[in-house]
mmCIF file of N, CA, C and O in Angstrom:
data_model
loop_
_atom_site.group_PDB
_atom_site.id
_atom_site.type_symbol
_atom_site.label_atom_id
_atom_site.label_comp_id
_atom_site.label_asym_id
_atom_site.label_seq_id
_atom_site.Cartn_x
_atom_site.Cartn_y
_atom_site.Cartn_z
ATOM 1 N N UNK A 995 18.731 -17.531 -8.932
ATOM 2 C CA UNK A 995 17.381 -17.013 -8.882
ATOM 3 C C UNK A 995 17.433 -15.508 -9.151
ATOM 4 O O UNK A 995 18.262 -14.763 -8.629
ATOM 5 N N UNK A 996 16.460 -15.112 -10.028
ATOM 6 C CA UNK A 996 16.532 -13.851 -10.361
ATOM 7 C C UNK A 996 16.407 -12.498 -9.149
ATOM 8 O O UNK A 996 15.826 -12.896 -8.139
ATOM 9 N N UNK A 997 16.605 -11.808 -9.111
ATOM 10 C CA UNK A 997 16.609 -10.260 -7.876
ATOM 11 C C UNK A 997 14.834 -10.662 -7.724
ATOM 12 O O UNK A 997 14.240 -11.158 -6.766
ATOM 13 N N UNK A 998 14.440 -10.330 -8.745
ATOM 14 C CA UNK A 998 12.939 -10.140 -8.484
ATOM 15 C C UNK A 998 12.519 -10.923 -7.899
ATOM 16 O O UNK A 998 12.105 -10.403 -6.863
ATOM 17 N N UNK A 999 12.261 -12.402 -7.895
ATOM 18 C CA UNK A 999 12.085 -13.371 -7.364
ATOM 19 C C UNK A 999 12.474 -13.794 -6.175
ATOM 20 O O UNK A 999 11.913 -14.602 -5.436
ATOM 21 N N UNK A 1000 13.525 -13.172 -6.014
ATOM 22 C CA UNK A 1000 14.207 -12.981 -4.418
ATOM 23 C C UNK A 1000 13.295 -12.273 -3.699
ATOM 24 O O UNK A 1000 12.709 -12.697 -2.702
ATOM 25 N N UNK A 1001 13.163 -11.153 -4.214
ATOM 26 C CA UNK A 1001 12.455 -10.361 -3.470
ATOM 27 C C UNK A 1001 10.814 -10.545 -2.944
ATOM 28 O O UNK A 1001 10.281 -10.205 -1.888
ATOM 29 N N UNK A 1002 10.278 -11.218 -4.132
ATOM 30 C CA UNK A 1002 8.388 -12.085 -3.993
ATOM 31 C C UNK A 1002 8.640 -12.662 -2.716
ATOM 32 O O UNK A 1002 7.918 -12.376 -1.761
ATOM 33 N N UNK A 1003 9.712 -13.542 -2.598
ATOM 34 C CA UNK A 1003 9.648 -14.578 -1.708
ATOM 35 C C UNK A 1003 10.129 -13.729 -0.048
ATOM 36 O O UNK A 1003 9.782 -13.825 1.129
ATOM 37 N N UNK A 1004 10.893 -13.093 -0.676
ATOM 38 C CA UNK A 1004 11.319 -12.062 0.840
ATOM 39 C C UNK A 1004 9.784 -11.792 1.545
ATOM 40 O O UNK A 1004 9.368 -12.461 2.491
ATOM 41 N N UNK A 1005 8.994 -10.633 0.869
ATOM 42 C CA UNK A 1005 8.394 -10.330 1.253
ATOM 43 C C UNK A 1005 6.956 -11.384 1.436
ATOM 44 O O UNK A 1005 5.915 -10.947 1.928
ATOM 45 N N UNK A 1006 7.078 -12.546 1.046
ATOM 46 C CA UNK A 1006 5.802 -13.202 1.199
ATOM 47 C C UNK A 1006 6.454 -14.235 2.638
ATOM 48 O O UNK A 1006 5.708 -14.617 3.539
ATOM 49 N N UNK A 1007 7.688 -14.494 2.597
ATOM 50 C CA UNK A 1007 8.148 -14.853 3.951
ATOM 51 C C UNK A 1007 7.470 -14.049 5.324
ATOM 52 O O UNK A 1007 6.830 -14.547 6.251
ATOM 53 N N UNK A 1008 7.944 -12.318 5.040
ATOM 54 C CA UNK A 1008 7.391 -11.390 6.099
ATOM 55 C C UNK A 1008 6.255 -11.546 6.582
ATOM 56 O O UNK A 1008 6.012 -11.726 7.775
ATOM 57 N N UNK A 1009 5.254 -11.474 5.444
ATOM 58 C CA UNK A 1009 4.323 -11.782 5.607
ATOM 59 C C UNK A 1009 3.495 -13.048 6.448
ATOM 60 O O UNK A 1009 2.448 -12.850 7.064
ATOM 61 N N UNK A 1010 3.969 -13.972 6.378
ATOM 62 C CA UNK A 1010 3.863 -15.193 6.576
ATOM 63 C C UNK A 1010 4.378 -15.360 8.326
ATOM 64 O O UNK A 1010 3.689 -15.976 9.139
ATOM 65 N N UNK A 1011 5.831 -14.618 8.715
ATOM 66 C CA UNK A 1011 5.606 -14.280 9.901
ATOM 67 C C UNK A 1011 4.960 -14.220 10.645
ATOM 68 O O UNK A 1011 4.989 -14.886 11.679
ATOM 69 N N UNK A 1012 4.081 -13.298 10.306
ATOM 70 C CA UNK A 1012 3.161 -12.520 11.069
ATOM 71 C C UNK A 1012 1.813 -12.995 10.773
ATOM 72 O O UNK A 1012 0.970 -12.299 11.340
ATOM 73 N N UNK A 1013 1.330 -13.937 10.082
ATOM 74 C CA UNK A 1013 0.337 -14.785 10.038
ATOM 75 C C UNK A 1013 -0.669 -14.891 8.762
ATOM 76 O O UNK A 1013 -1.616 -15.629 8.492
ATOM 77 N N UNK A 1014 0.059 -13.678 8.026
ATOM 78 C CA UNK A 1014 -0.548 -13.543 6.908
ATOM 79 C C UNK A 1014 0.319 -14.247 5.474
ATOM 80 O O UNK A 1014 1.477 -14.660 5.428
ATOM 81 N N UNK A 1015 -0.609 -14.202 4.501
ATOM 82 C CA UNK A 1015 -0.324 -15.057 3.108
ATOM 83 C C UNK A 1015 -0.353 -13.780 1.600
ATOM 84 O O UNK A 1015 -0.911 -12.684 1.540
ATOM 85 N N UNK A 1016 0.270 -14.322 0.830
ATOM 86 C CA UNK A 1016 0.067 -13.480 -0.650
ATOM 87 C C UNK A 1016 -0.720 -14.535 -1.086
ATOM 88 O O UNK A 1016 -0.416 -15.706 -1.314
ATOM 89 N N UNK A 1017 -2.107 -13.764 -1.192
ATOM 90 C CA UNK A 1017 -3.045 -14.850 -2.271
ATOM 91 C C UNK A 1017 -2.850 -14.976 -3.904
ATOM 92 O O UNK A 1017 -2.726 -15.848 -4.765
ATOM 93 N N UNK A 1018 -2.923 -13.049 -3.727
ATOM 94 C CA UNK A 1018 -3.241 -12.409 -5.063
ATOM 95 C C UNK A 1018 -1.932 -11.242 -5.275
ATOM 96 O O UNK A 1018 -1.671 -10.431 -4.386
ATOM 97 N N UNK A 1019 -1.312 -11.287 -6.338
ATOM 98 C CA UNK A 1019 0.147 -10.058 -6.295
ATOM 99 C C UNK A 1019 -0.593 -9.365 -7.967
ATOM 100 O O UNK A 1019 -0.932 -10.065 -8.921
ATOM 101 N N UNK A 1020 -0.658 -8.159 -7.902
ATOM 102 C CA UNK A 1020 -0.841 -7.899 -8.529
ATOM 103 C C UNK A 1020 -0.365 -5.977 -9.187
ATOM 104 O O UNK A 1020 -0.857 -5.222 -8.348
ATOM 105 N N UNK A 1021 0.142 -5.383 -9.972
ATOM 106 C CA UNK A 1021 0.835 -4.525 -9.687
ATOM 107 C C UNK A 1021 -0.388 -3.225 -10.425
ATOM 108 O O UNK A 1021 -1.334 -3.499 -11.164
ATOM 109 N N UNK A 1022 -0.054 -2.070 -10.024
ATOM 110 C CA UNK A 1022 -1.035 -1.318 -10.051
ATOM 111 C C UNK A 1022 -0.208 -0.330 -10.807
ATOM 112 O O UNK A 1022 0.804 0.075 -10.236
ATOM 113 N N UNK A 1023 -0.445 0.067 -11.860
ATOM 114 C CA UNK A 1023 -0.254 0.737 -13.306
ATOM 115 C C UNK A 1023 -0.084 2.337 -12.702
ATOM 116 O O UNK A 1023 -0.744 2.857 -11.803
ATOM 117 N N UNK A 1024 0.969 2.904 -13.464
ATOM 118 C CA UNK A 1024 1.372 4.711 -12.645
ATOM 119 C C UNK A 1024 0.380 5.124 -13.741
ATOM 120 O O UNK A 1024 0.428 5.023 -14.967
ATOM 121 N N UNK A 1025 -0.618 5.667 -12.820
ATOM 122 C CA UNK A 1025 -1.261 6.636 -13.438
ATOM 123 C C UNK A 1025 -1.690 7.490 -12.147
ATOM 124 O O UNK A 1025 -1.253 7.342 -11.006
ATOM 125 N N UNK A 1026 -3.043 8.806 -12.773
ATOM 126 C CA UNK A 1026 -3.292 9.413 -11.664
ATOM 127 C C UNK A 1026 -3.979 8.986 -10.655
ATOM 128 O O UNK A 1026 -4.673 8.001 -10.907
ATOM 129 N N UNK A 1027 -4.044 9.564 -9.136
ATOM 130 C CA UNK A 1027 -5.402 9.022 -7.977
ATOM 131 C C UNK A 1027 -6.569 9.117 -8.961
ATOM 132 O O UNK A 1027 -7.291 8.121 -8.913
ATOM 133 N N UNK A 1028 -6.780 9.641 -9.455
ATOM 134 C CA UNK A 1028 -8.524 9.960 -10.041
ATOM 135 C C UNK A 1028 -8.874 9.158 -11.073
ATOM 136 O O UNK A 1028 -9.947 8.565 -11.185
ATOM 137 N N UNK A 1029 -7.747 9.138 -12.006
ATOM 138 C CA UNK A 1029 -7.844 7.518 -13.101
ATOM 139 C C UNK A 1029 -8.171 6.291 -12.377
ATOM 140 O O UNK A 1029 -9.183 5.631 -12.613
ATOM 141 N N UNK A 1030 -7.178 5.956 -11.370
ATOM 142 C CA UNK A 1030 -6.728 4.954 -10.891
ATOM 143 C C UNK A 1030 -8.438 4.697 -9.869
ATOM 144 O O UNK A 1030 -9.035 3.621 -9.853
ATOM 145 N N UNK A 1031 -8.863 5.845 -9.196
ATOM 146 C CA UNK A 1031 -9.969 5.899 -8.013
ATOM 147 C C UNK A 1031 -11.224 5.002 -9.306
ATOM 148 O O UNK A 1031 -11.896 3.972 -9.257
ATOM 149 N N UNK A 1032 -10.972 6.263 -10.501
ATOM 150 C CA UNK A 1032 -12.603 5.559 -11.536
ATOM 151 C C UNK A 1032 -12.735 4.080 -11.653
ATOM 152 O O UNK A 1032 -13.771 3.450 -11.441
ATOM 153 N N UNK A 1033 -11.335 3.483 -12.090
ATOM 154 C CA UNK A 1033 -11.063 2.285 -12.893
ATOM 155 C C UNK A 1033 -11.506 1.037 -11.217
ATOM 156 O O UNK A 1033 -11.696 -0.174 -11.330
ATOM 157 N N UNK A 1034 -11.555 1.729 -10.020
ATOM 158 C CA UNK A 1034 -11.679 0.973 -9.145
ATOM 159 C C UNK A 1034 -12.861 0.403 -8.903
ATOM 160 O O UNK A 1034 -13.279 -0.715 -8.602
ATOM 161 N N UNK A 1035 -13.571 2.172 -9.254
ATOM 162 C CA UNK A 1035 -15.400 1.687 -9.041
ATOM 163 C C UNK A 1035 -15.801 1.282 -10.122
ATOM 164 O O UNK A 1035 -16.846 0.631 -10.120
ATOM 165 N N UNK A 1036 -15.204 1.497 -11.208
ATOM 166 C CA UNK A 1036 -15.996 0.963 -12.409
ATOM 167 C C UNK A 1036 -15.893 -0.584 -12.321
ATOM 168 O O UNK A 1036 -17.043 -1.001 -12.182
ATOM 169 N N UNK A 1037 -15.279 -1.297 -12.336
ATOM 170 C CA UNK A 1037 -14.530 -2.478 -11.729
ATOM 171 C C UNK A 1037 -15.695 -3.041 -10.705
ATOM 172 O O UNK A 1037 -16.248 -4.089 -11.039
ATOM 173 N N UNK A 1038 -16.081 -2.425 -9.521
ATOM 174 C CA UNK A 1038 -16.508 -2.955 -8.483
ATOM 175 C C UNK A 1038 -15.681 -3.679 -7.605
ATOM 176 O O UNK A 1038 -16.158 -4.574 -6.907
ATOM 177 N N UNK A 1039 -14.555 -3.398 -7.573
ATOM 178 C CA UNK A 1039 -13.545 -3.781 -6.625
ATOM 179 C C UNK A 1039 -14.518 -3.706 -5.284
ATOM 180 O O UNK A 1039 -15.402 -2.856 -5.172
ATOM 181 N N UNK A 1040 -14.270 -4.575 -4.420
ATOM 182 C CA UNK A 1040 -14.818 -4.885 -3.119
ATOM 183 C C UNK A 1040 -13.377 -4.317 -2.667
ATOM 184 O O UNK A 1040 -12.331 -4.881 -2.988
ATOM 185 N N UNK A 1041 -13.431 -3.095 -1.857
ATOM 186 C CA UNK A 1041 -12.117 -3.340 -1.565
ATOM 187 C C UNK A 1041 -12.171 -3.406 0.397
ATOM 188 O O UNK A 1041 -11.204 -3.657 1.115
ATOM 189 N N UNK A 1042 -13.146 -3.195 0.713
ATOM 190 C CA UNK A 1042 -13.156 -3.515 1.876
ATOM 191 C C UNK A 1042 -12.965 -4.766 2.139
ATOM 192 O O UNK A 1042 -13.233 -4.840 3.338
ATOM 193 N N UNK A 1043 -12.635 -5.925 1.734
ATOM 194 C CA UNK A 1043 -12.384 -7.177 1.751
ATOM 195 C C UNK A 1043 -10.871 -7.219 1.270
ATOM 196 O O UNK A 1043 -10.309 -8.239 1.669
ATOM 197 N N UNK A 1044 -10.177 -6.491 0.618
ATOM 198 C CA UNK A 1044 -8.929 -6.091 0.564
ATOM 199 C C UNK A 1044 -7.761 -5.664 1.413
ATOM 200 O O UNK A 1044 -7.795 -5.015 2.459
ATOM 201 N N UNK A 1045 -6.694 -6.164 0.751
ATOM 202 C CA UNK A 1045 -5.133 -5.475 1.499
ATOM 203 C C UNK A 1045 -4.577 -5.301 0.750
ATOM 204 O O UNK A 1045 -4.264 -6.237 0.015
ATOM 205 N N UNK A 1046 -4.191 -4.183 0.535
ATOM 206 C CA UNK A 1046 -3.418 -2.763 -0.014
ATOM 207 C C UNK A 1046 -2.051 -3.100 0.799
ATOM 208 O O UNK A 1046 -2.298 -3.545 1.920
ATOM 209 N N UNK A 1047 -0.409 -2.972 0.440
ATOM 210 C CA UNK A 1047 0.571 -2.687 0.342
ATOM 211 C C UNK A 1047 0.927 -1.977 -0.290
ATOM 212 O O UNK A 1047 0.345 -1.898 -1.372
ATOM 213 N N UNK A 1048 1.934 -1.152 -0.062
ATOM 214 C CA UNK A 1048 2.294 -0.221 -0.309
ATOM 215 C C UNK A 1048 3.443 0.355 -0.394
ATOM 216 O O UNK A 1048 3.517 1.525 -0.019
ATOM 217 N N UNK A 1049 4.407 -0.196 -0.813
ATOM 218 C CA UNK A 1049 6.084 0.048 -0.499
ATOM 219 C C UNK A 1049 6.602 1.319 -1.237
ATOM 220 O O UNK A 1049 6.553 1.445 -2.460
ATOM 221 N N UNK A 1050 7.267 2.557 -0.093
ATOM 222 C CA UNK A 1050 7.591 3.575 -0.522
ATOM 223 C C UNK A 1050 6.540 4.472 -0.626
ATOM 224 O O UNK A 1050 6.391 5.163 -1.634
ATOM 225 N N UNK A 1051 5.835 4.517 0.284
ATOM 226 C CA UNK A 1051 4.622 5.209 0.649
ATOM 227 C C UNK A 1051 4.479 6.448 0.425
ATOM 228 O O UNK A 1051 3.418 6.991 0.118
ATOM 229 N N UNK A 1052 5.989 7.201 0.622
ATOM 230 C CA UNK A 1052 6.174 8.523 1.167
ATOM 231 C C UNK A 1052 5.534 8.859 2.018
ATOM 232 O O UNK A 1052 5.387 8.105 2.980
ATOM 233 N N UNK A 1053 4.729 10.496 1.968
ATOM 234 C CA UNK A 1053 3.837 11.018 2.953
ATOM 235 C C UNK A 1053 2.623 10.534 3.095
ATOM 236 O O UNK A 1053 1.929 10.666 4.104
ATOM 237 N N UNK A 1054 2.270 9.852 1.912
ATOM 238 C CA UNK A 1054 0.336 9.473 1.530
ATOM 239 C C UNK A 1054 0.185 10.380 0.682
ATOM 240 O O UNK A 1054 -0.427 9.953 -0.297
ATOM 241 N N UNK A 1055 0.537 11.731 0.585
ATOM 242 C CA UNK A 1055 -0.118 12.575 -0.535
ATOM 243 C C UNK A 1055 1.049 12.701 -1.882
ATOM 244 O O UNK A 1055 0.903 12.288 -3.032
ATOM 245 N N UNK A 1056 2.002 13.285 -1.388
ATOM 246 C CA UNK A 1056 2.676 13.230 -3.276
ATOM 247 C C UNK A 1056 3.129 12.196 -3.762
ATOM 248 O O UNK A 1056 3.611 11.080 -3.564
ATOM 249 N N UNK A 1057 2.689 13.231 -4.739
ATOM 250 C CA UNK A 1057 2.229 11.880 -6.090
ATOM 251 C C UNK A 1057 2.056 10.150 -5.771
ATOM 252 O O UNK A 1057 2.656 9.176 -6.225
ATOM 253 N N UNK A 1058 0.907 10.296 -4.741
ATOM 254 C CA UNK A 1058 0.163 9.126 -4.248
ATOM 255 C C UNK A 1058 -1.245 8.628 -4.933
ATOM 256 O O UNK A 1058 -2.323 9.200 -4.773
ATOM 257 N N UNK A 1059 -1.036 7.490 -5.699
ATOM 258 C CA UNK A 1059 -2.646 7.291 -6.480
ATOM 259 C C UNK A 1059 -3.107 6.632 -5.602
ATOM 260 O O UNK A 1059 -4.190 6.238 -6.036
ATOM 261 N N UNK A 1060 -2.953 6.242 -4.575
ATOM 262 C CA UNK A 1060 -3.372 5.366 -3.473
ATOM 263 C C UNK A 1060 -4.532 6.257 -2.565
ATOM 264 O O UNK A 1060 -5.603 6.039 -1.998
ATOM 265 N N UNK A 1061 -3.906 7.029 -2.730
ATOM 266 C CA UNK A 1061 -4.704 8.063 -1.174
ATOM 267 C C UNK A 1061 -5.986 8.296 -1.868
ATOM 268 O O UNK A 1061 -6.753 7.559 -1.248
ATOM 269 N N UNK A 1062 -6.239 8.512 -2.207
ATOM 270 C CA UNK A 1062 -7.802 8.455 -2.515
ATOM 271 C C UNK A 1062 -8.860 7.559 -2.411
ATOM 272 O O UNK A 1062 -9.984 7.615 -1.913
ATOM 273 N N UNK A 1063 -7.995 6.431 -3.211
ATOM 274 C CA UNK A 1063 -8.383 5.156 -2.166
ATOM 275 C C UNK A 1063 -8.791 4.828 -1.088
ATOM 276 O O UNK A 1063 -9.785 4.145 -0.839
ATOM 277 N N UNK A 1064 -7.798 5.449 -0.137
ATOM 278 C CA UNK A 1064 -7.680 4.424 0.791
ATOM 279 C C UNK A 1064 -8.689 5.244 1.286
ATOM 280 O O UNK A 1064 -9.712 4.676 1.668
ATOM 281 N N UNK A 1065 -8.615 6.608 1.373
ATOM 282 C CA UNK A 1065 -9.698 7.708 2.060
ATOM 283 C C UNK A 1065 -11.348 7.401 1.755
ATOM 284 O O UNK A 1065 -12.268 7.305 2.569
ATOM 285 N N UNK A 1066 -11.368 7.283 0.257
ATOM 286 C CA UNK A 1066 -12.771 6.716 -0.102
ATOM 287 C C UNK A 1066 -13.230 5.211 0.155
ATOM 288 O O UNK A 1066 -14.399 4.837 0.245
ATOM 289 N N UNK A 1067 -12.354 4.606 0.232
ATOM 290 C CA UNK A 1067 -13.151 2.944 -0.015
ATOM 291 C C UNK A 1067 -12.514 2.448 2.075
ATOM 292 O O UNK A 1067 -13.033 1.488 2.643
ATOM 293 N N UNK A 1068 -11.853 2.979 2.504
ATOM 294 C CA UNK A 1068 -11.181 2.406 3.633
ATOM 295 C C UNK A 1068 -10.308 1.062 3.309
ATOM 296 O O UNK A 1068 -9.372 1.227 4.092
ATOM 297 N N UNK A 1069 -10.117 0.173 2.818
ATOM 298 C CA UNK A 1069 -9.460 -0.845 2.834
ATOM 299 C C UNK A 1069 -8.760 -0.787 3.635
ATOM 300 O O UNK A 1069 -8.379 0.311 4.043
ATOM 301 N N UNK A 1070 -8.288 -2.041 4.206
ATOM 302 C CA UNK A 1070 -7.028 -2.716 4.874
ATOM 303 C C UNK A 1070 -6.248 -2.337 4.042
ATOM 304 O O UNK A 1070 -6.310 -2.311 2.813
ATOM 305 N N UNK A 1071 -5.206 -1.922 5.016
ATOM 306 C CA UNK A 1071 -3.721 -1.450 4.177
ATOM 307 C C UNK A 1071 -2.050 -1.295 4.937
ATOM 308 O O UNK A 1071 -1.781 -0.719 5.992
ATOM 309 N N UNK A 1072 -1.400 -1.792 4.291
ATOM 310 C CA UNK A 1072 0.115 -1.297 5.173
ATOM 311 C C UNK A 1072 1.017 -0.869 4.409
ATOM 312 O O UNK A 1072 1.538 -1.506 3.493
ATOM 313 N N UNK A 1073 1.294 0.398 4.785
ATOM 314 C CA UNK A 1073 1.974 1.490 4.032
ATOM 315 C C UNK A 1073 3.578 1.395 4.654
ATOM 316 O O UNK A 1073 3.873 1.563 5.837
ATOM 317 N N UNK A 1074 4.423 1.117 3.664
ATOM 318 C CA UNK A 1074 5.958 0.839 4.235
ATOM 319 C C UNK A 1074 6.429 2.263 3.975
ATOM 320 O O UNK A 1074 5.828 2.876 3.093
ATOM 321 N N UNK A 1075 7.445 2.890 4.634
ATOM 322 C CA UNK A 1075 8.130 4.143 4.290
ATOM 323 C C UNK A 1075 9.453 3.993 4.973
ATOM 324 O O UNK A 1075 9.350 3.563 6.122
ATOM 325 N N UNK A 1076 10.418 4.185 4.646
ATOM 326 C CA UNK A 1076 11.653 3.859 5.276
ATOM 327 C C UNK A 1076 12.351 5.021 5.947
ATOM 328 O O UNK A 1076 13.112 4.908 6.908
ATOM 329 N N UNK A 1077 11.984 6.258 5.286
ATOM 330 C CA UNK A 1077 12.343 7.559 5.685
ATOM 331 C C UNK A 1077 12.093 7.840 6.603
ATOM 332 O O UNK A 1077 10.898 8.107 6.735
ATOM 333 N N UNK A 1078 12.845 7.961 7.660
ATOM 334 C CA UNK A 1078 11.898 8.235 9.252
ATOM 335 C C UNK A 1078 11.000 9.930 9.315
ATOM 336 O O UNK A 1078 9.997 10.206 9.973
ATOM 337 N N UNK A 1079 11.646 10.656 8.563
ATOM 338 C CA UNK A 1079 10.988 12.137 8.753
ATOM 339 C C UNK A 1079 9.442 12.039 7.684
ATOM 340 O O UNK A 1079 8.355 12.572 7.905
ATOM 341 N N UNK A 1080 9.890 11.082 6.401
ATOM 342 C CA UNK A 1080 8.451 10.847 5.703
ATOM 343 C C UNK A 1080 7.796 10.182 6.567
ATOM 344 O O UNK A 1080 6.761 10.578 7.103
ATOM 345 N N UNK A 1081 8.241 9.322 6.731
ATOM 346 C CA UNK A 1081 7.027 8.416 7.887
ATOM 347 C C UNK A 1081 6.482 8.982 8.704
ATOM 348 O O UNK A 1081 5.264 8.808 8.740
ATOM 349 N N UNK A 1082 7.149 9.982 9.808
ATOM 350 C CA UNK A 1082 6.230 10.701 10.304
ATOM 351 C C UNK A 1082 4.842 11.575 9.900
ATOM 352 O O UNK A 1082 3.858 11.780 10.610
ATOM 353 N N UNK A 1083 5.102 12.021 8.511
ATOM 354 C CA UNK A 1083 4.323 12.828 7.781
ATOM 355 C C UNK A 1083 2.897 11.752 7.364
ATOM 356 O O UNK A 1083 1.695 12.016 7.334
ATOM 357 N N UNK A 1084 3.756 10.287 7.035
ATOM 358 C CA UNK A 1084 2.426 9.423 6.369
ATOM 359 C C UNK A 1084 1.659 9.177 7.652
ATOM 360 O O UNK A 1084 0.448 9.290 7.841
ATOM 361 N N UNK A 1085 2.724 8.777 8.591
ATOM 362 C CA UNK A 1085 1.485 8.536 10.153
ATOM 363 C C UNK A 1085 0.545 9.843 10.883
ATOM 364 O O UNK A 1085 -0.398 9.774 11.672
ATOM 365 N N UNK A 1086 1.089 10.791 10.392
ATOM 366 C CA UNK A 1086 -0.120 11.959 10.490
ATOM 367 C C UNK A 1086 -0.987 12.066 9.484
ATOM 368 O O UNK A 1086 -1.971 12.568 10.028
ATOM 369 N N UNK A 1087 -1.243 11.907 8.347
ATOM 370 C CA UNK A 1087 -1.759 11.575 7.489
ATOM 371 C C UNK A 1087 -2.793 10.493 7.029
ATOM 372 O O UNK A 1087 -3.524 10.549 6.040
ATOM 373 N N UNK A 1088 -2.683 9.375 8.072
ATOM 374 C CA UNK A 1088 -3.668 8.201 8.333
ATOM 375 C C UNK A 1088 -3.719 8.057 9.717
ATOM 376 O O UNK A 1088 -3.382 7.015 10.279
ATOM 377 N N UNK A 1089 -4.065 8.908 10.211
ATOM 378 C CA UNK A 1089 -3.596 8.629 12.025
ATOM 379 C C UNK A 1089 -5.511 8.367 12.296
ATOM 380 O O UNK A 1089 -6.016 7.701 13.200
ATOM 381 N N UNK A 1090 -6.231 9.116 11.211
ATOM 382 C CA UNK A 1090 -7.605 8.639 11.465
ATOM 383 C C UNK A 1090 -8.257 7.529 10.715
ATOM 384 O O UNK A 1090 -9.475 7.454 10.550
ATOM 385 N N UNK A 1091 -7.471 6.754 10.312
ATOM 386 C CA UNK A 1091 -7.779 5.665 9.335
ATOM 387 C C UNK A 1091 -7.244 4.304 10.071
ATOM 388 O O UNK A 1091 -6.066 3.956 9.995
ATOM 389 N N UNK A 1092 -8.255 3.564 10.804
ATOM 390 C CA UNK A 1092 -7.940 2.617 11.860
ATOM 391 C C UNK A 1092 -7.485 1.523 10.791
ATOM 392 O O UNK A 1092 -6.584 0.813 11.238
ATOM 393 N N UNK A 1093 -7.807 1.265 9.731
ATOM 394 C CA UNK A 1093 -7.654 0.064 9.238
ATOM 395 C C UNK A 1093 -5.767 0.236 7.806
ATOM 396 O O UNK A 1093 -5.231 -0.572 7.049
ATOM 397 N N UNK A 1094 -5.619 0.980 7.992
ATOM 398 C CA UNK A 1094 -4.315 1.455 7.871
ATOM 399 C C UNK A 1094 -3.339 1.610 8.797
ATOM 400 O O UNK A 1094 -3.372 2.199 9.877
ATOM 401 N N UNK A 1095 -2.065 0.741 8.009
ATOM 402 C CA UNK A 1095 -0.842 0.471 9.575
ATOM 403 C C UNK A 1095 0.493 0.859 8.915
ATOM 404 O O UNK A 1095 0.882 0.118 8.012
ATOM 405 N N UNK A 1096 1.116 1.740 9.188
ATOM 406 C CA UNK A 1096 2.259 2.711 8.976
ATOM 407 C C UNK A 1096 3.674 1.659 9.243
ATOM 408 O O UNK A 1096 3.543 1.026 10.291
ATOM 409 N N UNK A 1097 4.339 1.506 8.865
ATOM 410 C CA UNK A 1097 5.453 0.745 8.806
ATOM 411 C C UNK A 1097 6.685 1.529 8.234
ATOM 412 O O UNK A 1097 7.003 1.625 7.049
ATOM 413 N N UNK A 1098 7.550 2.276 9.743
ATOM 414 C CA UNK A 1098 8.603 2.651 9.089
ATOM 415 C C UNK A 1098 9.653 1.260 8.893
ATOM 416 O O UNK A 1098 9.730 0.441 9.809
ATOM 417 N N UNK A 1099 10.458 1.082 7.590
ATOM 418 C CA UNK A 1099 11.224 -0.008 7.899
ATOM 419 C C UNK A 1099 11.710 0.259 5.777
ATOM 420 O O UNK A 1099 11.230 1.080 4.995
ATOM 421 N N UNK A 1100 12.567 -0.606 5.574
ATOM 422 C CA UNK A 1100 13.090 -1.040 4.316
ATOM 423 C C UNK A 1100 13.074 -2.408 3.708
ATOM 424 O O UNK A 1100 13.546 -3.387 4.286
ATOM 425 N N UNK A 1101 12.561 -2.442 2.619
ATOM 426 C CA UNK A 1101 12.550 -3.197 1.708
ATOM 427 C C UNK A 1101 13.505 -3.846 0.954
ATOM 428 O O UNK A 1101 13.163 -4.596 0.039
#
């Protein structure tokens, strides 16, 4: 079985743990927060009905196309960071964002 495929199933196992499912996998294109923020509303993404993952989070801000996101629309979200000194930085960084959940740990 290929690495990649190892890995879908890793993380949809985790998931599954804890009571949740992968409905929808879908990968989100490197571009900027502000490209990435337009193409969301233009779209009409519901994203409050959404969950956002996030592996390798860093702080939330550099070079994060996410954070804008998550700040403007709120979505459900879980931000992985493995770095314990980044992680601290991302959990100050969403510490007012109830529907965002900080996960130091590795992938």
């Amino acid at each position: 079985m290929a690495m990649k495929q190892l890995a879908r199933n890793f993380v949809k196992a985790c998931f599954q743990k804890v009571g949740l499912d992968v409905l929808k996998e879908e990968r989100v294109p490197r571009t900027s927060g502000h490209d990435l923020l337009i193409a969301v509303h233009a779209l009409g993404i519901c994203l409050s009905d959404a969950m956002i993952v996030q592996i390798g989070a860093n702080n939330g801000t550099h070079h994060d196309p996410l954070h804008q996101i998550l700040m403007a629309y709120q979505p459900r979200a879980i931000l992985i960071e493995p770095v314990p000194e980044t992680f601290d930085e991302l959990k100050r960084c969403y510490e007012s964002s109830p529907r965002v959940v900080c996960v130091n740990c590795a992938i």
